[in-house]
Amino acid sequence: MKEVVVLGAGYAGLKTVVLLQKKLKTNVHITLVDRNNYHYEATDLHEAAAGTQSASRITYPISDVINPQITFIQDEVVKIDPDKKTVKLAGHEELLHYDYCVLGLGFVSETFGIPGAEENALPMTNVKEALAIYDHIIAKMKDYRTTHNPDDLQIVICGGGFTGIELAGALVDARASYAKIAGVSPDEIKITLIEASTRLLPMFSEKLAEYGVNLVKSLNVQLLDGSRISKIEPGKVIYKHGDDDEESLNAGTIIWTTGVSGNPLMEECGFDAKRGRVIVTDHLTDPKHDDIYIIGDVAAVMPPDGKRPYPTTAQIALAMADYTAEDIVSRIKTGKHEAKSFTYKSLGTVASVGNTRAFGEAMGHELRGYPASAMKKIIADRSLLETGGLKELFAKGRFDLYH
Ligand SMILES: Cc1cc2nc3c(=O)[nH]c(=O)nc-3n(C[C@H](O)[C@H](O)[C@H](O)COP(=O)(O)OP(=O)(O)OC[C@H]3O[C@@H](n4cnc5c(N)ncnc54)[C@H](O)[C@@H]3O)c2cc1C
């Protein structure tokens, strides 16, 4: 009996388990570990943060999609020992032993060492953090009724990348509800994006990125591009625009979306990782340990041109899960890796700007307006179906395609 231990029930880990349980009925025992007893759609976290979706709409219980033969352990992974082939969990004395281990421990917020960012800005990398952002915004709106301090109405997003833009769109959708709580008109709720670069959204063509930026600006979101954040103080963002003197912006809510890195456990456990990511082999294994698969946001996969790794996305995490499950099945059945190595072709990227606006590129076509918004929902539904099955698709899917 082979022991397969999968760490992390995100896009990469949970899909690996769902596929393995379909493909391998005997001779294997699978253990899945996650700190939560639910899976969350990380791509929808900005909506939970803004309050346009409830947490229950972007999560589902892990027990819904795994067979009773799978051992699920809700606990914190604290150490992986690749030489002894063991995993240590925070709340269990006994170590887990494996023949094959799959690491899918995801991403954490990256502050790039900017002073005060960790203490004074709110990260958005999991459901708890997203809900903390929402609670914070609501508390500030309520405060305004007694303080009448306009800073309480100011929401600043640090980082105008894909995540920052999507968050700004969701906040715009929620603006009227915030205004009602504060007792002001919606245009008094200020939303500002601060971004170091002047060429936003480099994953899109210049024209498409410009369309996205103009769309966000047309929704009364202030964009401070070319503005490098140097420090975050309580309720204050300090930044520098080009060679100008430092400026500052007061805000009741400061949200941090400048970027993410892979789970720091990768370095802590001695893997050859940079910013929590390991450059994996063609079979998605650790270069030094062929029995360890490293997938999702903790992996760096080099494209054939070998220049820069593919960007970490849910899309590539799901593709890695497909390959990993096939490769493990092949090794358990034949003792050999899959003949083919992992290859990846992106199907495109679509950014939402609220529930009914989007832009992006899919299968070689640039999309704007309604088709882009419908495509964004279809992509989310497909991911739900692939891992959660019909049950989760019908319970949590996006079917409001007509608007
Ligand atoms: C707001 C936002 C929008 C995004 N939009 C898109 C998009 O449109 N398209 C796209 O392709 N990608 C998008 N992404 C990126 C995408 O969400 C990530 O690339 C993806 O979640 C990575 O999947 P993963 O399985 O590697 O990790 P995750 O989804 O982060 O899952 C990691 C899992 O590991 C668990 N875990 C972590 N550490 C431990 C530990 N020590 N012990 C136990 N459990 C642990 C976590 O609880 C979690 O369940 C977006 C991200 C954000 C934040």
mmCIF file of C-alpha atoms and ligand atoms in Angstrom, residues 8-13 33-36 40 42-43 45-46 75-77 104-107 124 162-163 166 263 265 295-298 312-315 317 350 376, ligand 1:
data_model
loop_
_atom_site.group_PDB
_atom_site.id
_atom_site.type_symbol
_atom_site.label_atom_id
_atom_site.label_comp_id
_atom_site.label_asym_id
_atom_site.label_seq_id
_atom_site.Cartn_x
_atom_site.Cartn_y
_atom_site.Cartn_z
ATOM 1 C CA GLY A 8 -2.919 22.154 1.108
ATOM 2 C CA ALA A 9 -6.503 21.908 -0.179
ATOM 3 C CA GLY A 10 -6.311 24.904 -2.522
ATOM 4 C CA TYR A 11 -6.689 24.700 -6.310
ATOM 5 C CA ALA A 12 -3.591 22.526 -6.707
ATOM 6 C CA GLY A 13 -3.887 20.182 -3.719
ATOM 7 C CA VAL A 33 -4.029 18.173 5.242
ATOM 8 C CA ASP A 34 -5.258 21.765 5.395
ATOM 9 C CA ARG A 35 -5.522 24.301 8.206
ATOM 10 C CA ASN A 36 -9.181 24.818 7.249
ATOM 11 C CA TYR A 40 -11.874 28.562 -0.833
ATOM 12 C CA ALA A 42 -8.881 32.394 -3.795
ATOM 13 C CA THR A 43 -9.718 34.159 -7.064
ATOM 14 C CA LEU A 45 -11.278 36.842 -2.200
ATOM 15 C CA HIS A 46 -11.632 40.479 -3.294
ATOM 16 C CA ASP A 75 -4.170 21.038 11.073
ATOM 17 C CA GLU A 76 -1.235 23.344 10.418
ATOM 18 C CA VAL A 77 1.732 21.861 8.547
ATOM 19 C CA GLY A 104 0.316 22.753 -2.560
ATOM 20 C CA LEU A 105 0.677 25.247 0.271
ATOM 21 C CA GLY A 106 -0.128 28.354 -1.772
ATOM 22 C CA PHE A 107 0.768 32.001 -1.377
ATOM 23 C CA MET A 124 -5.947 39.723 1.484
ATOM 24 C CA PHE A 162 -4.482 42.444 -11.303
ATOM 25 C CA THR A 163 -5.650 41.881 -7.701
ATOM 26 C CA GLU A 166 -10.260 43.574 -9.246
ATOM 27 C CA ASN A 263 4.598 29.815 1.342
ATOM 28 C CA LEU A 265 7.599 27.027 4.804
ATOM 29 C CA ILE A 295 2.659 22.511 -7.372
ATOM 30 C CA GLY A 296 0.597 25.703 -7.479
ATOM 31 C CA ASP A 297 1.963 28.947 -6.075
ATOM 32 C CA VAL A 298 4.929 27.270 -4.326
ATOM 33 C CA THR A 312 1.512 31.744 -10.692
ATOM 34 C CA THR A 313 -2.251 31.505 -11.258
ATOM 35 C CA ALA A 314 -5.162 29.275 -10.339
ATOM 36 C CA GLN A 315 -5.209 28.179 -13.969
ATOM 37 C CA ALA A 317 -2.220 25.349 -10.392
ATOM 38 C CA VAL A 350 -9.768 37.982 -17.647
ATOM 39 C CA LYS A 376 -14.952 35.615 -16.319
HETATM 40 C C1 LIG B 1 -7.996 38.421 -5.351
HETATM 41 C C2 LIG B 1 -7.297 37.408 -6.210
HETATM 42 C C3 LIG B 1 -7.733 37.226 -7.522
HETATM 43 C C4 LIG B 1 -7.120 36.260 -8.328
HETATM 44 N N1 LIG B 1 -7.589 36.079 -9.596
HETATM 45 C C5 LIG B 1 -7.093 35.098 -10.375
HETATM 46 C C6 LIG B 1 -7.644 34.834 -11.655
HETATM 47 O O1 LIG B 1 -8.553 35.535 -12.117
HETATM 48 N N2 LIG B 1 -7.129 33.806 -12.379
HETATM 49 C C7 LIG B 1 -6.129 32.996 -11.895
HETATM 50 O O2 LIG B 1 -5.747 32.028 -12.585
HETATM 51 N N3 LIG B 1 -5.554 33.234 -10.681
HETATM 52 C C8 LIG B 1 -5.993 34.261 -9.913
HETATM 53 N N4 LIG B 1 -5.460 34.499 -8.663
HETATM 54 C C9 LIG B 1 -4.292 33.683 -8.211
HETATM 55 C C10 LIG B 1 -4.758 32.352 -7.627
HETATM 56 O O3 LIG B 1 -5.724 32.559 -6.647
HETATM 57 C C11 LIG B 1 -3.571 31.563 -7.042
HETATM 58 O O4 LIG B 1 -2.588 31.428 -8.039
HETATM 59 C C12 LIG B 1 -4.054 30.189 -6.595
HETATM 60 O O5 LIG B 1 -4.909 30.329 -5.481
HETATM 61 C C13 LIG B 1 -2.893 29.258 -6.229
HETATM 62 O O6 LIG B 1 -3.439 28.001 -5.906
HETATM 63 P P1 LIG B 1 -2.704 27.050 -4.846
HETATM 64 O O7 LIG B 1 -3.478 25.782 -4.816
HETATM 65 O O8 LIG B 1 -1.258 26.991 -5.132
HETATM 66 O O9 LIG B 1 -2.819 27.809 -3.453
HETATM 67 P P2 LIG B 1 -4.050 28.286 -2.582
HETATM 68 O O10 LIG B 1 -5.259 28.449 -3.404
HETATM 69 O O11 LIG B 1 -3.520 29.480 -1.851
HETATM 70 O O12 LIG B 1 -4.248 27.099 -1.535
HETATM 71 C C14 LIG B 1 -3.297 26.817 -0.539
HETATM 72 C C15 LIG B 1 -3.959 25.988 0.555
HETATM 73 O O13 LIG B 1 -2.969 25.625 1.507
HETATM 74 C C16 LIG B 1 -3.464 25.815 2.822
HETATM 75 N N5 LIG B 1 -2.300 26.056 3.692
HETATM 76 C C17 LIG B 1 -1.340 26.994 3.522
HETATM 77 N N6 LIG B 1 -0.399 26.886 4.464
HETATM 78 C C18 LIG B 1 -0.766 25.850 5.253
HETATM 79 C C19 LIG B 1 -0.172 25.226 6.394
HETATM 80 N N7 LIG B 1 0.994 25.632 6.912
HETATM 81 N N8 LIG B 1 -0.824 24.175 6.971
HETATM 82 C C20 LIG B 1 -2.014 23.730 6.454
HETATM 83 N N9 LIG B 1 -2.594 24.275 5.376
HETATM 84 C C21 LIG B 1 -1.979 25.323 4.774
HETATM 85 C C22 LIG B 1 -4.421 26.981 2.703
HETATM 86 O O14 LIG B 1 -5.400 26.972 3.734
HETATM 87 C C23 LIG B 1 -5.044 26.743 1.316
HETATM 88 O O15 LIG B 1 -6.200 25.948 1.380
HETATM 89 C C24 LIG B 1 -6.028 35.465 -7.823
HETATM 90 C C25 LIG B 1 -5.593 35.666 -6.504
HETATM 91 C C26 LIG B 1 -6.212 36.621 -5.708
HETATM 92 C C27 LIG B 1 -5.724 36.805 -4.288
#
